[in-house]
Short mmCIF file of C-alpha atoms and ligand atoms in Angstrom, two decimals:
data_model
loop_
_atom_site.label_atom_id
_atom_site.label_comp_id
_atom_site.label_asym_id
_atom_site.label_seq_id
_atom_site.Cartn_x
_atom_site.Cartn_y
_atom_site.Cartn_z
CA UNK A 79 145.45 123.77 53.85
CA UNK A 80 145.52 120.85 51.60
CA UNK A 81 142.45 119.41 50.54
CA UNK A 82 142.96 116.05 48.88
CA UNK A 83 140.37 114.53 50.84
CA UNK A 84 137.25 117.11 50.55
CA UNK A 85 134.46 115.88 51.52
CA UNK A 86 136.10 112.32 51.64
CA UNK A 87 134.18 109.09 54.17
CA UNK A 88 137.19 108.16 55.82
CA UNK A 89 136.68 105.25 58.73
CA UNK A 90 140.20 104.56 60.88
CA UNK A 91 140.03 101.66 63.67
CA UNK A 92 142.12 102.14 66.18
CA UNK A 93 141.41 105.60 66.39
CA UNK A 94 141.85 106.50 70.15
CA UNK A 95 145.46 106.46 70.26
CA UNK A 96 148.89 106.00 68.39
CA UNK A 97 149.02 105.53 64.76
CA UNK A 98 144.87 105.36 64.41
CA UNK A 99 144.76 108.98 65.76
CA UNK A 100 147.69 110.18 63.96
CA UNK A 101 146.15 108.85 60.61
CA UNK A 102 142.57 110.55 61.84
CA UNK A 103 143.79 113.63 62.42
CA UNK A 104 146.42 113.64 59.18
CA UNK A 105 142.93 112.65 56.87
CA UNK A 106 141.39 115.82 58.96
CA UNK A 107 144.10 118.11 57.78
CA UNK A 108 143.55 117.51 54.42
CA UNK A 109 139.56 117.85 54.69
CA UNK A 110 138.29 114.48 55.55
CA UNK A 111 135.30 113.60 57.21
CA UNK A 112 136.08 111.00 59.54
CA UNK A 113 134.43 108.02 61.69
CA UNK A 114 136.48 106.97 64.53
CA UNK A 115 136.76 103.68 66.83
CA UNK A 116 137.89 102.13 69.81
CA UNK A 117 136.93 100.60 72.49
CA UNK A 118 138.07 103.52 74.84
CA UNK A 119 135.34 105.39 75.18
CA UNK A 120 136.52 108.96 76.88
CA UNK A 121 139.91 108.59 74.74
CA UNK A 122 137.72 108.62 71.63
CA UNK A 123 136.12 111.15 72.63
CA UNK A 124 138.97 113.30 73.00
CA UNK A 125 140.27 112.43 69.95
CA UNK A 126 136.88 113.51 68.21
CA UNK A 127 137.00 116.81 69.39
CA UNK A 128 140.71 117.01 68.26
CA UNK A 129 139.21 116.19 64.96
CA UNK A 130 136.03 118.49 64.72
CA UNK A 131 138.87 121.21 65.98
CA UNK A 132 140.44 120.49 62.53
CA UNK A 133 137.14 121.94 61.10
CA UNK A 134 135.93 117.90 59.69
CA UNK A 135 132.75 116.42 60.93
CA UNK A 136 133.56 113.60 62.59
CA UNK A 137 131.51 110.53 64.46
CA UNK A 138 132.92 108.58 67.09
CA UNK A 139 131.54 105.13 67.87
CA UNK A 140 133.04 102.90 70.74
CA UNK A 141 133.61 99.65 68.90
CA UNK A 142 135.17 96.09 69.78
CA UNK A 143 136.51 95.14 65.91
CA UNK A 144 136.20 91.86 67.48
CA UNK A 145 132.53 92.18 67.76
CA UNK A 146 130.34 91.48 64.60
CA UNK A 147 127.53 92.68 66.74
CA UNK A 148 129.39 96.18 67.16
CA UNK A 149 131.31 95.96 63.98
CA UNK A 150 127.92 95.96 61.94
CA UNK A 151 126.12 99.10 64.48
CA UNK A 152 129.61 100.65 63.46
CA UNK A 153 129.04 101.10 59.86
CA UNK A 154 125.74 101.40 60.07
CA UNK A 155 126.00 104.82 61.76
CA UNK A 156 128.98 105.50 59.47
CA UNK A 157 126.25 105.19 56.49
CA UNK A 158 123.62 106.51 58.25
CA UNK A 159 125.69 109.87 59.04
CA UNK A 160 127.44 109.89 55.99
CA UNK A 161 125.94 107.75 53.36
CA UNK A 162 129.53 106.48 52.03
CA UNK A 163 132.77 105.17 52.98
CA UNK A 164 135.68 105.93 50.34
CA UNK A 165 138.61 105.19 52.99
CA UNK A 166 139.04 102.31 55.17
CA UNK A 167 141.69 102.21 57.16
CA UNK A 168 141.62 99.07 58.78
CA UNK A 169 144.97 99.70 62.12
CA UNK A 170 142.96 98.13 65.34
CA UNK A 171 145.85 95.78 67.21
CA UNK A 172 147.63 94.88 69.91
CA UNK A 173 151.36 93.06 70.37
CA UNK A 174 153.16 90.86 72.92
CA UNK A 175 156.91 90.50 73.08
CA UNK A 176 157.58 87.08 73.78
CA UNK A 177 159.68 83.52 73.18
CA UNK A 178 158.47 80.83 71.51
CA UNK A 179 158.96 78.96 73.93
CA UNK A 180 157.42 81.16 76.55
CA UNK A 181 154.23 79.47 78.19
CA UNK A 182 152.38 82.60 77.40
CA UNK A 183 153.11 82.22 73.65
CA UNK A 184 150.43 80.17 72.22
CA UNK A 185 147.85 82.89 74.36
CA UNK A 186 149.17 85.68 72.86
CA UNK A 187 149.54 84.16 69.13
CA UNK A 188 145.50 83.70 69.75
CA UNK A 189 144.63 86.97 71.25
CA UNK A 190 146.71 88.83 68.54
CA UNK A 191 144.83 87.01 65.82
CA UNK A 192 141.78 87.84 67.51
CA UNK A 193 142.02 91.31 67.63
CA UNK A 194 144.57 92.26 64.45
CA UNK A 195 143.79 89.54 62.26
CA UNK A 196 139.84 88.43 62.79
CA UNK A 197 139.32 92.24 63.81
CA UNK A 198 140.35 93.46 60.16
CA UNK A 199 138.44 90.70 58.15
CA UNK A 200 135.38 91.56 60.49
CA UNK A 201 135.58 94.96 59.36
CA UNK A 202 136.77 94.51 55.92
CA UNK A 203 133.62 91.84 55.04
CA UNK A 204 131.23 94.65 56.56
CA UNK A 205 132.40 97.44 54.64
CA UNK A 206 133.49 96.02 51.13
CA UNK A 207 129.91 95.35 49.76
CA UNK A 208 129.15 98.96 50.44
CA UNK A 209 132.38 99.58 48.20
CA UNK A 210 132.05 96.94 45.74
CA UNK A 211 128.28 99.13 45.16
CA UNK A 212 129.84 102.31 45.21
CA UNK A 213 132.13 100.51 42.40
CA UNK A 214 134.59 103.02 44.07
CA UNK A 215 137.14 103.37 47.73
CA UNK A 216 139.92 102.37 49.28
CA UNK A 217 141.27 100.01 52.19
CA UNK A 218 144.62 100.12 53.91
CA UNK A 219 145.74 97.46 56.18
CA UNK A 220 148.10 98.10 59.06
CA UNK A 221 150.83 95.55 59.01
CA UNK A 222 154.60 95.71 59.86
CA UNK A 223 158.20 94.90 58.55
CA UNK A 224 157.61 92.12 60.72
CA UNK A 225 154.43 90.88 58.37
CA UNK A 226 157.66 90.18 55.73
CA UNK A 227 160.84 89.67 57.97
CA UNK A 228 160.33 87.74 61.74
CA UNK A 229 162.37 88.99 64.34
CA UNK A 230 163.14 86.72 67.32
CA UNK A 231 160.61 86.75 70.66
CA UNK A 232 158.29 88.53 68.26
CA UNK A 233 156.72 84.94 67.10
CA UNK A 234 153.23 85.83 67.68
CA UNK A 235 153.30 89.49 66.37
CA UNK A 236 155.23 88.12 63.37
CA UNK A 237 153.05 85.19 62.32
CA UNK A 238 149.92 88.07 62.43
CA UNK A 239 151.23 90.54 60.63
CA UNK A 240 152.45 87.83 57.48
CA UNK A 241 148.70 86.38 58.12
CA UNK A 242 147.36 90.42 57.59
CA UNK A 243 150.13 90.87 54.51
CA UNK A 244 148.93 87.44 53.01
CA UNK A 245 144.63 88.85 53.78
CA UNK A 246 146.06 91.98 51.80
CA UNK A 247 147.83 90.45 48.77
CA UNK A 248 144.30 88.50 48.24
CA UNK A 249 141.80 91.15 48.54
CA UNK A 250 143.96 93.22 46.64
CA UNK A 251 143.36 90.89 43.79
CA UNK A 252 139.56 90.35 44.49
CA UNK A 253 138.48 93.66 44.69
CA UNK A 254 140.45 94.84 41.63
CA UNK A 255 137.35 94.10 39.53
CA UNK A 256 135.26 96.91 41.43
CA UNK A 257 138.01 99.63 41.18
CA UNK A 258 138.71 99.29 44.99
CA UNK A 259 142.34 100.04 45.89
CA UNK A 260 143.85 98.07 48.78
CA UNK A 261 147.28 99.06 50.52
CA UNK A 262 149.29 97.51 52.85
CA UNK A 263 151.61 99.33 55.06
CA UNK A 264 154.29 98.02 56.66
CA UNK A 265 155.69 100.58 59.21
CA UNK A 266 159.16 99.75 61.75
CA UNK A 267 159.15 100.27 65.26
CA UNK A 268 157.17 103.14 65.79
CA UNK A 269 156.81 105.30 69.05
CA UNK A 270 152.99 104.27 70.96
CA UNK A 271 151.84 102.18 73.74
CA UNK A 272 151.54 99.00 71.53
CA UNK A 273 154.76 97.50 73.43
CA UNK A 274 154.82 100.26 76.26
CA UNK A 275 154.09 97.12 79.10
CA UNK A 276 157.35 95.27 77.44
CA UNK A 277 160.52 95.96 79.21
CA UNK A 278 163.52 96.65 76.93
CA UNK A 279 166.01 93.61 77.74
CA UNK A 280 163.00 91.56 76.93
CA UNK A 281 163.06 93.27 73.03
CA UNK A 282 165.23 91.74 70.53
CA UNK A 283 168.95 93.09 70.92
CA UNK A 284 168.27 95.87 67.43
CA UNK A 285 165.18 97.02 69.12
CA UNK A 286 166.50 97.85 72.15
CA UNK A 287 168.94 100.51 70.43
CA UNK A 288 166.45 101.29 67.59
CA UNK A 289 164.86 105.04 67.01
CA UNK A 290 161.29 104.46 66.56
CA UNK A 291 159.47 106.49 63.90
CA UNK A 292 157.12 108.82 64.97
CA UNK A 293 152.84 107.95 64.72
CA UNK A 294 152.92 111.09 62.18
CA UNK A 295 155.49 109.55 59.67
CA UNK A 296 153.17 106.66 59.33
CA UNK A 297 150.17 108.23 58.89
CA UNK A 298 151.89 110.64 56.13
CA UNK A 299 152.97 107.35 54.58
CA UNK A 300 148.88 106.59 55.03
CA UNK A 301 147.52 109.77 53.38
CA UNK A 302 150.36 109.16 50.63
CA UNK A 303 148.95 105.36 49.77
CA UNK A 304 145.89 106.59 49.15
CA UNK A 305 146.28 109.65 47.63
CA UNK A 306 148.86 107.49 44.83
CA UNK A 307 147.23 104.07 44.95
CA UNK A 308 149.94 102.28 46.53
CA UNK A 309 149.62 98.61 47.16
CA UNK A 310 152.50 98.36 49.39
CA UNK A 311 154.76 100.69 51.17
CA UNK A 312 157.44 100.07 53.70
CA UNK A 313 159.21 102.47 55.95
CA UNK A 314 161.18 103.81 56.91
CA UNK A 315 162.90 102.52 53.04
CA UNK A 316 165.97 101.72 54.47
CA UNK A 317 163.81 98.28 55.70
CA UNK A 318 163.48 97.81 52.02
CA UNK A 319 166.89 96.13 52.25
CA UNK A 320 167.01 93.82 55.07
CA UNK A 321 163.14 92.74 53.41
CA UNK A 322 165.13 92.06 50.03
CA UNK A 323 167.64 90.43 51.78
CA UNK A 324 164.95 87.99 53.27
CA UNK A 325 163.52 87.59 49.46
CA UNK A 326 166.90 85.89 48.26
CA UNK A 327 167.83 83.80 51.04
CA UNK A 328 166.70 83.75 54.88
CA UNK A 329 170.29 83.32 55.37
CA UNK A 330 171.06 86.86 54.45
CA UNK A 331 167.64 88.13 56.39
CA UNK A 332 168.99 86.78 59.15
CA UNK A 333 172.53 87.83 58.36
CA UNK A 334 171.06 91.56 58.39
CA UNK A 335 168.64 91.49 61.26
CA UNK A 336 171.98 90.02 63.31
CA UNK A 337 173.89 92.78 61.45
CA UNK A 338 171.27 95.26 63.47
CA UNK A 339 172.34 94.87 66.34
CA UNK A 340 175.31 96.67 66.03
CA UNK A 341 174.38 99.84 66.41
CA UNK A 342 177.02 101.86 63.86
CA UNK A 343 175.51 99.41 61.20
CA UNK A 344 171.68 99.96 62.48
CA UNK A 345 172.53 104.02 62.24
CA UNK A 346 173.65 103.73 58.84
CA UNK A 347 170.46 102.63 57.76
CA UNK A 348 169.17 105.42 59.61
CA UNK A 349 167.26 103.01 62.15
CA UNK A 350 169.04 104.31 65.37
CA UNK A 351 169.54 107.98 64.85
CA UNK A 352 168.65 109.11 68.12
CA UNK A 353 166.00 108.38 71.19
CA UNK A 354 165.09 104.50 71.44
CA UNK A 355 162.14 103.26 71.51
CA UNK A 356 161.71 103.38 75.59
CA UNK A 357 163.17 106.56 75.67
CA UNK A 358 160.62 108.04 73.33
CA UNK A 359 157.92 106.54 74.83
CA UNK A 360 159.05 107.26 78.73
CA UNK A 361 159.64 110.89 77.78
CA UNK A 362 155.99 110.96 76.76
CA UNK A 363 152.74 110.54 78.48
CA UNK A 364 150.47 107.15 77.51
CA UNK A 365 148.72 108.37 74.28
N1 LIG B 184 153.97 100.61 67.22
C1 LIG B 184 154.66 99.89 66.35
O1 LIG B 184 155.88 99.68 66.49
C2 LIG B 184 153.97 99.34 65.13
C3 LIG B 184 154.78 99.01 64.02
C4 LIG B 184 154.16 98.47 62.90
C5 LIG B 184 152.79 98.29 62.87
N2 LIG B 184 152.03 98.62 63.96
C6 LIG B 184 150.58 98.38 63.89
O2 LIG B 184 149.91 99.62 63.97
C7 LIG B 184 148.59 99.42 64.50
C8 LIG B 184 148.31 100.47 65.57
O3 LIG B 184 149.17 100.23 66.66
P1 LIG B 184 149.83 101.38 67.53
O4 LIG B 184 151.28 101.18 67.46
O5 LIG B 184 149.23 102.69 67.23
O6 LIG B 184 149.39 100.85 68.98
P2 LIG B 184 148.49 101.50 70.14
O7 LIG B 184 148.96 102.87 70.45
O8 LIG B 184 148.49 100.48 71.21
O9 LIG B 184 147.05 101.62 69.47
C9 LIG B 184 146.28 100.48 69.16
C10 LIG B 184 144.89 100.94 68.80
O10 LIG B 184 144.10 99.78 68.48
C11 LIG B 184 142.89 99.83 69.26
N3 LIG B 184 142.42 98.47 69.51
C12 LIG B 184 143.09 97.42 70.03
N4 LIG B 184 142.29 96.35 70.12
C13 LIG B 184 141.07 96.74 69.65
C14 LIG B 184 139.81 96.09 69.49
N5 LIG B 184 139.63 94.81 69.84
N6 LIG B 184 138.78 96.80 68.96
C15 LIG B 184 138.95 98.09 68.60
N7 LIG B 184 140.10 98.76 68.74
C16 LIG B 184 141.14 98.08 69.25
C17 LIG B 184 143.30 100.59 70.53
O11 LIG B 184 142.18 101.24 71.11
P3 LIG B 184 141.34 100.71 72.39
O12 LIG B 184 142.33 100.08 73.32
O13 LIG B 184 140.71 101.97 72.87
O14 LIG B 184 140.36 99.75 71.82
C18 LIG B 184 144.20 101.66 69.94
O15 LIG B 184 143.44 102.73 69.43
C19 LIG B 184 148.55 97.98 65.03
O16 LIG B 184 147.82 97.18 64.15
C20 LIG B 184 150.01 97.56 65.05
O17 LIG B 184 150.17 96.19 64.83
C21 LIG B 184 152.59 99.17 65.07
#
């Protein structure tokens, strides 16, 4: 077994399912000791005892990241366990698929924020001072390609995840002074529950024929970012190009996210290679 994280303090939100519990139990693998939440209480739970099967000590505490009141008796028992926190990995969030114009949008742009955007600072202002004194650790961010490239009737995810690159980009530069590392990640469609209630003709036309990545590629990418200080990493890479595209002109963003749609040009990026995203995710139980 790999051990790049002996003995490591590693604290994931959004532990009790999807990518959070693929990036707990990856950390695990390599030797981690980890603190887990979620509001789901028995889900946590379950995913705790995946985690102490990995051989790490592990503490689970059911936590609202949009509580300060929770978010502060959450790293309190992290320190009091432990007595340190080297890894945060900051991936508590929900999305809604949705119009602009939708009468539900404005809702959803707020209760996103709440619990993605307000969520991570909550956390983030809780556990930095404990890193800034350590004068040591590192913080990952869960965003998206959509935090760089908008994708139509994902408004409210979109202007989020920019809003969680943009918190990123900043704290990257004021923690740089106390040798904390910050990454963002910015993962595809990937195959959980976060859009499981959406119906697929209500997904933009290159999602619908999309192959989702799996929760384990992104929490390799995870374990990678940390392990080789990344600020930034995108995936799968392919992204990188409709991204650049964006960076010279939204004209050719848009000219590549249309592009998508067709599916021959979508599979030579290697972003529809197989199962879509319902497909995946109705050929597997909620988790
Ligand atoms: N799936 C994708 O296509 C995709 C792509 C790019 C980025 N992401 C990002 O990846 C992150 C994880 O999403 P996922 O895809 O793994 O979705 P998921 O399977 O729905 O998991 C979301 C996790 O966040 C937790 N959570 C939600 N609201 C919370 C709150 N207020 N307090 C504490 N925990 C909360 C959920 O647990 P409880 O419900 O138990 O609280 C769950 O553990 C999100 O930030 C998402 O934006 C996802």
């Amino acid at each position: 077994m790999k051990a790049s994280f002996a003995n490591k303090v590693v604290l994931v939100t959004g532990a009790s399912r999807g990518i959070g519990r693929a990036v707990a139990l990856a950390f695990a693998r390599e030797g981690a000791q980890l603190v887990l939440a979620a509001r789901s209480v028995e889900v946590l739970a379950q995913v705790e005892k995946e985690v102490r099967d990995l051989g790490s000590e592990v503490l689970s505490v059911p936590t609202d990241v949009t509580s300060h009141g929770a978010v502060t008796a959450l790293v309190d028992a992290a320190m009091n366990r432990f007595g340190r926190i080297d890894v945060l990995v900051n991936n508590a969030g929900i999305g809604k698929v949705g119009g602009i114009e939708s009468a539900a949008f404005e809702d959803d742009v707020h209760q996103t924020l709440r619990a993605s955007l307000f969520g991570m600072i909550n956390v983030t202002q809780r556990v930095l001072p404990i890193l800034r004194q350590q004068r040591s650790g590192t913080i990952v961010n869960m965003s998206s390609v959509m935090g760089r490239k908008a994708f139509s009737r994902f408004g409210s995810y979109a202007i989020v995840m920019h809003a969680v690159s943009a918190f990123s980009d900043s704290l990257r530069q004021e923690a740089a002074d106390s040798d904390i590392q910050v990454s963002v990640i910015h993962p595809a469609l990937t195959a959980t529950d976060l859009l499981r209630e959406a119906e697929e003709a209500e997904m933009p036309p290159p999602f619908r024929h999309m192959t989702p990545l799996s929760s384990e590629d992104v929490a390799r990418a995870v374990t990678k970012a940390v392990r080789c200080g990344k600020r930034r990493v995108v995936l799968p890479r392919t992204a990188n190009m409709l991204l650049l595209g964006e960076a010279l002109s939204p004209r050719i963003g848009d000219f590549i996210a249309t592009a998508l749609t067709q599916r021959p040009i979508a599979g030579l990026l290697g972003m529809s290679r197989g199962k879509t995203y319902h497909e995946t995710i109705l050929s597997n139980p909620s988790r």
